[in-house]
Amino acid sequence: MNAVSRRKFFKSILVLLTVPFTWLAYLNSKQTSENAVSSKITILYDAIPMGISFHDKFIAVKDQTSIKFFSAKCSHLGCTIKNNIGDELICPCHGSRFDIIGNVLNGPAQKPLQQLNFKKNKSEITVYGL
Ligand code: FES
C-alpha cells in the first residue's frame, strides 16, 4: 500500500465510523425534543383533590390557599412514589419518606423531591418539568 492509498483507506474508515455516530446524534436530538414537548401537562384545577394526590409523574399537595407540585420520581434511585401515610410520602422501593414540601424525613434518599413549576390559567393548571 503506498502513501496515497493508505490515506484514502483511513479516510474511508473515518467516514464509515462517522456516519453511524451522526445518525445516533440525530436520533438522540429528535428524542430529546420529543421529550421536551411531553414534559408538561395541563389539567383542570378542580380535578386536583384537596390534600395529597398522585398523578402518574407528579404529586400534588393542595390546600385552601395554595398548591404545590413535586416530581413523583424518588430522589434516591427514581422509583415512582404513589403512596402516603398521613402527611408523609413513602417510596415503595427502599422506604424513603418525604414531608409534604418534599423534604427528606428518612433515607436512603439524601435530596428532597424535585419541586415542579406550574402556571395557573383560569380553570386550568399546567405543570412543567415532568
Ligand atoms: S428509590 Fe426511593 S428510596 Fe430508593
Tab-separated table of N, CA and C and ligand atoms in Angstrom:
chain	number	residue	atom	x	y	z
A	1	MET	N	0.844	-1.183	0.000
A	1	MET	CA	0.000	0.000	0.000
A	1	MET	C	0.890	1.248	0.000
A	2	ASN	N	0.751	2.101	-1.007
A	2	ASN	CA	1.534	3.334	-0.992
A	2	ASN	C	0.861	4.383	-0.120
A	3	ALA	N	1.517	5.561	0.033
A	3	ALA	CA	1.026	6.583	0.965
A	3	ALA	C	-0.345	7.125	0.568
A	4	VAL	N	-0.615	7.304	-0.691
A	4	VAL	CA	-1.897	7.867	-1.143
A	4	VAL	C	-3.029	6.895	-0.867
A	5	SER	N	-2.859	5.666	-1.214
A	5	SER	CA	-3.947	4.715	-0.998
A	5	SER	C	-4.179	4.452	0.497
A	6	ARG	N	-3.119	4.518	1.298
A	6	ARG	CA	-3.275	4.381	2.751
A	6	ARG	C	-4.113	5.539	3.307
A	7	ARG	N	-3.826	6.743	2.784
A	7	ARG	CA	-4.590	7.923	3.215
A	7	ARG	C	-6.071	7.757	2.845
A	8	LYS	N	-6.312	7.280	1.604
A	8	LYS	CA	-7.691	7.054	1.160
A	8	LYS	C	-8.362	6.009	2.047
A	9	PHE	N	-7.618	4.970	2.360
A	9	PHE	CA	-8.166	3.910	3.201
A	9	PHE	C	-8.589	4.465	4.563
A	10	PHE	N	-7.731	5.247	5.204
A	10	PHE	CA	-8.068	5.790	6.523
A	10	PHE	C	-9.208	6.807	6.447
A	11	LYS	N	-9.270	7.566	5.343
A	11	LYS	CA	-10.391	8.491	5.154
A	11	LYS	C	-11.697	7.716	5.056
A	12	SER	N	-11.679	6.621	4.313
A	12	SER	CA	-12.880	5.796	4.160
A	12	SER	C	-13.319	5.236	5.506
A	13	ILE	N	-12.367	4.769	6.284
A	13	ILE	CA	-12.681	4.230	7.611
A	13	ILE	C	-13.296	5.335	8.470
A	14	LEU	N	-12.707	6.521	8.409
A	14	LEU	CA	-13.217	7.648	9.195
A	14	LEU	C	-14.655	7.977	8.807
A	15	VAL	N	-14.928	7.988	7.502
A	15	VAL	CA	-16.290	8.270	7.027
A	15	VAL	C	-17.235	7.176	7.509
A	16	LEU	N	-16.814	5.936	7.384
A	16	LEU	CA	-17.664	4.822	7.811
A	16	LEU	C	-17.972	4.889	9.308
A	17	LEU	N	-17.009	5.340	10.099
A	17	LEU	CA	-17.238	5.456	11.544
A	17	LEU	C	-18.092	6.672	11.883
A	18	THR	N	-17.997	7.714	11.096
A	18	THR	CA	-18.718	8.956	11.385
A	18	THR	C	-20.209	8.827	11.118
A	19	VAL	N	-20.583	8.096	10.073
A	19	VAL	CA	-21.997	8.005	9.685
A	19	VAL	C	-22.871	7.462	10.819
A	20	PRO	N	-22.531	6.332	11.424
A	20	PRO	CA	-23.415	5.849	12.498
A	20	PRO	C	-23.490	6.802	13.686
A	21	PHE	N	-22.390	7.452	14.041
A	21	PHE	CA	-22.416	8.388	15.173
A	21	PHE	C	-23.276	9.610	14.855
A	22	THR	N	-23.192	10.079	13.616
A	22	THR	CA	-24.022	11.209	13.210
A	22	THR	C	-25.498	10.821	13.278
A	23	TRP	N	-25.796	9.600	12.821
A	23	TRP	CA	-27.171	9.119	12.842
A	23	TRP	C	-27.665	8.991	14.288
A	24	LEU	N	-26.845	8.458	15.147
A	24	LEU	CA	-27.226	8.328	16.557
A	24	LEU	C	-27.443	9.699	17.196
A	25	ALA	N	-26.573	10.661	16.867
A	25	ALA	CA	-26.732	12.012	17.408
A	25	ALA	C	-28.042	12.623	16.940
A	26	TYR	N	-28.383	12.378	15.670
A	26	TYR	CA	-29.652	12.885	15.127
A	26	TYR	C	-30.832	12.260	15.873
A	27	LEU	N	-30.814	10.947	16.038
A	27	LEU	CA	-31.918	10.272	16.741
A	27	LEU	C	-32.030	10.767	18.175
A	28	ASN	N	-30.898	10.959	18.830
A	28	ASN	CA	-30.898	11.433	20.209
A	28	ASN	C	-31.487	12.837	20.309
A	29	SER	N	-31.117	13.721	19.378
A	29	SER	CA	-31.656	15.081	19.426
A	29	SER	C	-33.146	15.093	19.143
A	30	LYS	N	-33.585	14.205	18.249
A	30	LYS	CA	-35.016	14.106	17.941
A	30	LYS	C	-35.781	13.641	19.174
A	31	GLN	N	-35.236	12.626	19.855
A	31	GLN	CA	-35.873	12.104	21.061
A	31	GLN	C	-35.908	13.175	22.148
A	32	THR	N	-34.830	13.938	22.298
A	32	THR	CA	-34.774	14.984	23.312
A	32	THR	C	-35.841	16.038	23.059
A	33	SER	N	-36.026	16.439	21.788
A	33	SER	CA	-37.048	17.446	21.505
A	33	SER	C	-38.441	16.883	21.732
A	34	GLU	N	-38.659	15.589	21.462
A	34	GLU	CA	-39.960	14.982	21.749
A	34	GLU	C	-40.211	14.963	23.251
A	35	ASN	N	-39.156	14.672	24.035
A	35	ASN	CA	-39.298	14.674	25.486
A	35	ASN	C	-39.629	16.069	25.989
A	36	ALA	N	-39.008	17.091	25.380
A	36	ALA	CA	-39.267	18.455	25.823
A	36	ALA	C	-40.725	18.813	25.610
A	37	VAL	N	-41.290	18.339	24.493
A	37	VAL	CA	-42.690	18.625	24.210
A	37	VAL	C	-43.584	17.946	25.244
A	38	SER	N	-43.235	16.721	25.635
A	38	SER	CA	-44.095	15.978	26.546
A	38	SER	C	-43.747	16.236	28.008
A	39	SER	N	-42.960	17.284	28.310
A	39	SER	CA	-42.542	17.479	29.686
A	39	SER	C	-43.477	18.377	30.478
A	40	LYS	N	-44.653	18.624	29.948
A	40	LYS	CA	-45.630	19.399	30.709
A	40	LYS	C	-46.999	18.746	30.545
A	41	ILE	N	-47.873	19.071	31.480
A	41	ILE	CA	-49.235	18.550	31.391
A	41	ILE	C	-50.186	19.632	31.885
A	42	THR	N	-51.309	19.733	31.214
A	42	THR	CA	-52.328	20.697	31.619
A	42	THR	C	-53.560	19.943	32.098
A	43	ILE	N	-54.021	20.300	33.271
A	43	ILE	CA	-55.207	19.647	33.834
A	43	ILE	C	-56.122	20.708	34.440
A	44	LEU	N	-57.345	20.325	34.673
A	44	LEU	CA	-58.287	21.236	35.319
A	44	LEU	C	-57.908	21.384	36.783
A	45	TYR	N	-57.889	22.618	37.242
A	45	TYR	CA	-57.531	22.882	38.637
A	45	TYR	C	-58.465	22.132	39.580
A	46	ASP	N	-59.750	22.130	39.259
A	46	ASP	CA	-60.722	21.469	40.131
A	46	ASP	C	-60.598	19.947	40.115
A	47	ALA	N	-59.867	19.400	39.152
A	47	ALA	CA	-59.688	17.951	39.110
A	47	ALA	C	-58.643	17.486	40.120
A	48	ILE	N	-57.927	18.433	40.699
A	48	ILE	CA	-56.916	18.080	41.695
A	48	ILE	C	-57.579	18.132	43.071
A	49	PRO	N	-57.663	17.010	43.746
A	49	PRO	CA	-58.339	16.999	45.047
A	49	PRO	C	-57.521	17.703	46.131
A	50	MET	N	-58.211	18.094	47.178
A	50	MET	CA	-57.532	18.688	48.333
A	50	MET	C	-56.639	17.629	48.971
A	51	GLY	N	-55.542	18.073	49.566
A	51	GLY	CA	-54.616	17.150	50.223
A	51	GLY	C	-53.571	16.638	49.245
A	52	ILE	N	-53.082	15.450	49.504
A	52	ILE	CA	-52.041	14.845	48.662
A	52	ILE	C	-52.710	13.977	47.607
A	53	SER	N	-52.296	14.164	46.362
A	53	SER	CA	-52.817	13.288	45.304
A	53	SER	C	-51.682	12.909	44.357
A	54	PHE	N	-51.804	11.729	43.796
A	54	PHE	CA	-50.755	11.168	42.940
A	54	PHE	C	-51.262	11.119	41.506
A	55	HIS	N	-50.461	11.668	40.592
A	55	HIS	CA	-50.877	11.807	39.198
A	55	HIS	C	-49.796	11.263	38.273
A	56	ASP	N	-49.578	9.993	38.297
A	56	ASP	CA	-48.631	9.373	37.378
A	56	ASP	C	-47.208	9.899	37.587
A	57	LYS	N	-46.864	11.062	36.981
A	57	LYS	CA	-45.494	11.563	37.063
A	57	LYS	C	-45.288	12.636	38.121
A	58	PHE	N	-46.366	13.107	38.737
A	58	PHE	CA	-46.201	14.144	39.748
A	58	PHE	C	-47.136	13.935	40.925
A	59	ILE	N	-46.801	14.616	41.976
A	59	ILE	CA	-47.588	14.592	43.203
A	59	ILE	C	-48.077	16.014	43.433
A	60	ALA	N	-49.350	16.163	43.731
A	60	ALA	CA	-49.905	17.480	44.038
A	60	ALA	C	-50.221	17.540	45.525
A	61	VAL	N	-49.939	18.696	46.102
A	61	VAL	CA	-50.300	18.944	47.501
A	61	VAL	C	-51.087	20.246	47.510
A	62	LYS	N	-52.384	20.114	47.784
A	62	LYS	CA	-53.291	21.261	47.644
A	62	LYS	C	-54.009	21.517	48.963
A	63	ASP	N	-54.090	22.777	49.339
A	63	ASP	CA	-54.944	23.148	50.469
A	63	ASP	C	-55.823	24.324	50.049
A	64	GLN	N	-56.490	24.940	50.997
A	64	GLN	CA	-57.439	26.017	50.653
A	64	GLN	C	-56.765	27.200	49.962
A	65	THR	N	-55.499	27.443	50.278
A	65	THR	CA	-54.859	28.663	49.783
A	65	THR	C	-53.695	28.437	48.822
A	66	SER	N	-53.201	27.210	48.728
A	66	SER	CA	-52.013	27.012	47.888
A	66	SER	C	-52.004	25.629	47.251
A	67	ILE	N	-51.136	25.517	46.283
A	67	ILE	CA	-50.923	24.212	45.646
A	67	ILE	C	-49.438	24.102	45.306
A	68	LYS	N	-48.907	22.895	45.453
A	68	LYS	CA	-47.513	22.621	45.115
A	68	LYS	C	-47.464	21.315	44.324
A	69	PHE	N	-46.456	21.238	43.463
A	69	PHE	CA	-46.278	20.026	42.673
A	69	PHE	C	-44.852	19.527	42.836
A	70	PHE	N	-44.723	18.226	42.950
A	70	PHE	CA	-43.420	17.578	43.061
A	70	PHE	C	-43.340	16.447	42.050
A	71	SER	N	-42.135	16.181	41.601
A	71	SER	CA	-41.925	15.012	40.759
A	71	SER	C	-42.222	13.777	41.600
A	72	ALA	N	-42.887	12.799	40.990
A	72	ALA	CA	-43.172	11.546	41.703
A	72	ALA	C	-41.946	10.632	41.707
A	73	LYS	N	-40.879	11.071	41.040
A	73	LYS	CA	-39.647	10.283	40.970
A	73	LYS	C	-38.858	10.451	42.254
A	74	CYS	N	-38.629	9.377	42.945
A	74	CYS	CA	-37.862	9.434	44.189
A	74	CYS	C	-36.445	9.939	43.908
A	75	SER	N	-35.948	10.786	44.782
A	75	SER	CA	-34.614	11.355	44.585
A	75	SER	C	-33.503	10.354	44.905
A	76	HIS	N	-33.861	9.181	45.392
A	76	HIS	CA	-32.832	8.173	45.654
A	76	HIS	C	-32.456	7.473	44.347
A	77	LEU	N	-33.301	6.583	43.848
A	77	LEU	CA	-32.986	5.875	42.609
A	77	LEU	C	-34.102	5.957	41.570
A	78	GLY	N	-35.040	6.838	41.799
A	78	GLY	CA	-36.012	7.133	40.762
A	78	GLY	C	-37.292	6.319	40.750
A	79	CYS	N	-37.566	5.538	41.762
A	79	CYS	CA	-38.843	4.826	41.808
A	79	CYS	C	-39.988	5.833	41.877
A	80	THR	N	-41.146	5.416	41.427
A	80	THR	CA	-42.312	6.300	41.446
A	80	THR	C	-43.003	6.225	42.805
A	81	ILE	N	-43.162	7.386	43.392
A	81	ILE	CA	-43.829	7.474	44.687
A	81	ILE	C	-45.321	7.628	44.437
A	82	LYS	N	-46.106	6.743	45.011
A	82	LYS	CA	-47.557	6.833	44.796
A	82	LYS	C	-48.357	6.495	46.039
A	83	ASN	N	-47.729	6.618	47.187
A	83	ASN	CA	-48.435	6.361	48.437
A	83	ASN	C	-48.017	7.351	49.506
A	84	ASN	N	-48.931	7.546	50.424
A	84	ASN	CA	-48.620	8.361	51.595
A	84	ASN	C	-49.241	7.703	52.823
A	85	ILE	N	-48.647	8.027	53.939
A	85	ILE	CA	-49.242	7.681	55.224
A	85	ILE	C	-49.333	9.007	55.965
A	86	GLY	N	-50.559	9.458	56.164
A	86	GLY	CA	-50.747	10.785	56.751
A	86	GLY	C	-50.096	11.825	55.866
A	87	ASP	N	-49.234	12.637	56.447
A	87	ASP	CA	-48.555	13.691	55.696
A	87	ASP	C	-47.180	13.270	55.198
A	88	GLU	N	-46.924	11.978	55.137
A	88	GLU	CA	-45.620	11.502	54.657
A	88	GLU	C	-45.769	10.762	53.338
A	89	LEU	N	-44.909	11.133	52.379
A	89	LEU	CA	-44.866	10.455	51.087
A	89	LEU	C	-43.875	9.314	51.205
A	90	ILE	N	-44.279	8.132	50.786
A	90	ILE	CA	-43.471	6.933	51.012
A	90	ILE	C	-43.011	6.346	49.681
A	91	CYS	N	-41.708	6.155	49.540
A	91	CYS	CA	-41.190	5.479	48.348
A	91	CYS	C	-41.307	3.968	48.552
A	92	PRO	N	-41.890	3.259	47.569
A	92	PRO	CA	-42.094	1.818	47.732
A	92	PRO	C	-40.817	0.990	47.606
A	93	CYS	N	-39.765	1.556	47.047
A	93	CYS	CA	-38.570	0.743	46.763
A	93	CYS	C	-37.677	0.529	47.982
A	94	HIS	N	-37.246	1.605	48.606
A	94	HIS	CA	-36.313	1.463	49.726
A	94	HIS	C	-36.791	2.207	50.957
A	95	GLY	N	-38.018	2.667	50.914
A	95	GLY	CA	-38.639	3.222	52.111
A	95	GLY	C	-38.326	4.659	52.467
A	96	SER	N	-37.734	5.419	51.559
A	96	SER	CA	-37.512	6.839	51.877
A	96	SER	C	-38.856	7.506	52.148
A	97	ARG	N	-38.825	8.457	53.061
A	97	ARG	CA	-40.042	9.200	53.404
A	97	ARG	C	-39.772	10.687	53.244
A	98	PHE	N	-40.771	11.374	52.729
A	98	PHE	CA	-40.671	12.816	52.459
A	98	PHE	C	-41.865	13.509	53.088
A	99	ASP	N	-41.657	14.756	53.522
A	99	ASP	CA	-42.797	15.520	54.030
A	99	ASP	C	-43.553	16.149	52.859
A	100	ILE	N	-44.607	16.891	53.161
A	100	ILE	CA	-45.456	17.409	52.073
A	100	ILE	C	-44.870	18.615	51.354
A	101	ILE	N	-43.667	19.026	51.744
A	101	ILE	CA	-42.972	20.006	50.911
A	101	ILE	C	-41.714	19.392	50.283
A	102	GLY	N	-41.683	18.055	50.285
A	102	GLY	CA	-40.654	17.328	49.554
A	102	GLY	C	-39.366	17.074	50.296
A	103	ASN	N	-39.253	17.537	51.529
A	103	ASN	CA	-38.009	17.322	52.282
A	103	ASN	C	-37.886	15.876	52.753
A	104	VAL	N	-36.653	15.395	52.805
A	104	VAL	CA	-36.400	14.029	53.259
A	104	VAL	C	-36.624	13.938	54.765
A	105	LEU	N	-37.452	12.981	55.155
A	105	LEU	CA	-37.636	12.700	56.581
A	105	LEU	C	-36.799	11.500	56.987
A	106	ASN	N	-36.695	10.561	56.025
A	106	ASN	CA	-35.980	9.309	56.288
A	106	ASN	C	-35.336	8.807	55.002
A	107	GLY	N	-34.070	8.435	55.039
A	107	GLY	CA	-33.351	7.954	53.868
A	107	GLY	C	-33.790	6.568	53.454
A	108	PRO	N	-33.100	6.017	52.487
A	108	PRO	CA	-31.782	6.392	51.983
A	108	PRO	C	-31.728	7.651	51.101
A	109	ALA	N	-32.830	8.193	50.648
A	109	ALA	CA	-32.746	9.412	49.833
A	109	ALA	C	-32.044	10.507	50.620
A	110	GLN	N	-31.239	11.283	49.914
A	110	GLN	CA	-30.491	12.381	50.545
A	110	GLN	C	-31.021	13.745	50.117
A	111	LYS	N	-31.640	13.780	48.942
A	111	LYS	CA	-32.105	15.053	48.382
A	111	LYS	C	-33.624	15.126	48.452
A	112	PRO	N	-34.146	16.338	48.527
A	112	PRO	CA	-35.611	16.486	48.518
A	112	PRO	C	-36.200	16.102	47.167
A	113	LEU	N	-37.500	15.936	47.137
A	113	LEU	CA	-38.180	15.710	45.863
A	113	LEU	C	-38.093	16.983	45.037
A	114	GLN	N	-38.028	16.812	43.738
A	114	GLN	CA	-37.941	17.979	42.854
A	114	GLN	C	-39.288	18.700	42.819
A	115	GLN	N	-39.268	19.966	43.208
A	115	GLN	CA	-40.492	20.756	43.117
A	115	GLN	C	-40.667	21.208	41.669
A	116	LEU	N	-41.882	21.118	41.161
A	116	LEU	CA	-42.148	21.431	39.758
A	116	LEU	C	-42.803	22.795	39.624
A	117	ASN	N	-42.424	23.499	38.589
A	117	ASN	CA	-43.051	24.790	38.297
A	117	ASN	C	-44.419	24.552	37.668
A	118	PHE	N	-45.296	25.519	37.841
A	118	PHE	CA	-46.612	25.424	37.232
A	118	PHE	C	-47.139	26.819	36.930
A	119	LYS	N	-48.140	26.852	36.090
A	119	LYS	CA	-48.794	28.114	35.737
A	119	LYS	C	-50.294	27.876	35.783
A	120	LYS	N	-50.990	28.737	36.504
A	120	LYS	CA	-52.453	28.609	36.583
A	120	LYS	C	-53.059	29.619	35.624
A	121	ASN	N	-53.981	29.123	34.809
A	121	ASN	CA	-54.645	29.982	33.838
A	121	ASN	C	-56.143	29.721	33.933
A	122	LYS	N	-56.849	30.615	34.607
A	122	LYS	CA	-58.294	30.442	34.852
A	122	LYS	C	-58.557	29.087	35.502
A	123	SER	N	-59.216	28.198	34.793
A	123	SER	CA	-59.602	26.924	35.411
A	123	SER	C	-58.584	25.807	35.180
A	124	GLU	N	-57.528	26.111	34.430
A	124	GLU	CA	-56.541	25.071	34.126
A	124	GLU	C	-55.208	25.369	34.808
A	125	ILE	N	-54.459	24.313	34.948
A	125	ILE	CA	-53.132	24.472	35.529
A	125	ILE	C	-52.163	23.617	34.704
A	126	THR	N	-51.026	24.213	34.360
A	126	THR	CA	-50.027	23.481	33.582
A	126	THR	C	-48.811	23.247	34.476
A	127	VAL	N	-48.417	21.988	34.559
A	127	VAL	CA	-47.269	21.605	35.386
A	127	VAL	C	-46.115	21.304	34.444
A	128	TYR	N	-44.943	21.856	34.742
A	128	TYR	CA	-43.774	21.729	33.863
A	128	TYR	C	-42.701	20.843	34.500
A	129	GLY	N	-41.856	20.317	33.644
A	129	GLY	CA	-40.666	19.604	34.111
A	129	GLY	C	-40.896	18.148	34.428
A	130	LEU	N	-41.910	17.551	33.813
A	130	LEU	CA	-42.200	16.146	34.102
A	130	LEU	C	-41.236	15.217	33.404
B	1	FES	S1	-35.761	4.729	45.038
B	1	FES	FE1	-36.905	5.655	46.612
B	1	FES	S2	-35.916	5.027	48.396
B	1	FES	FE2	-34.755	4.137	46.847
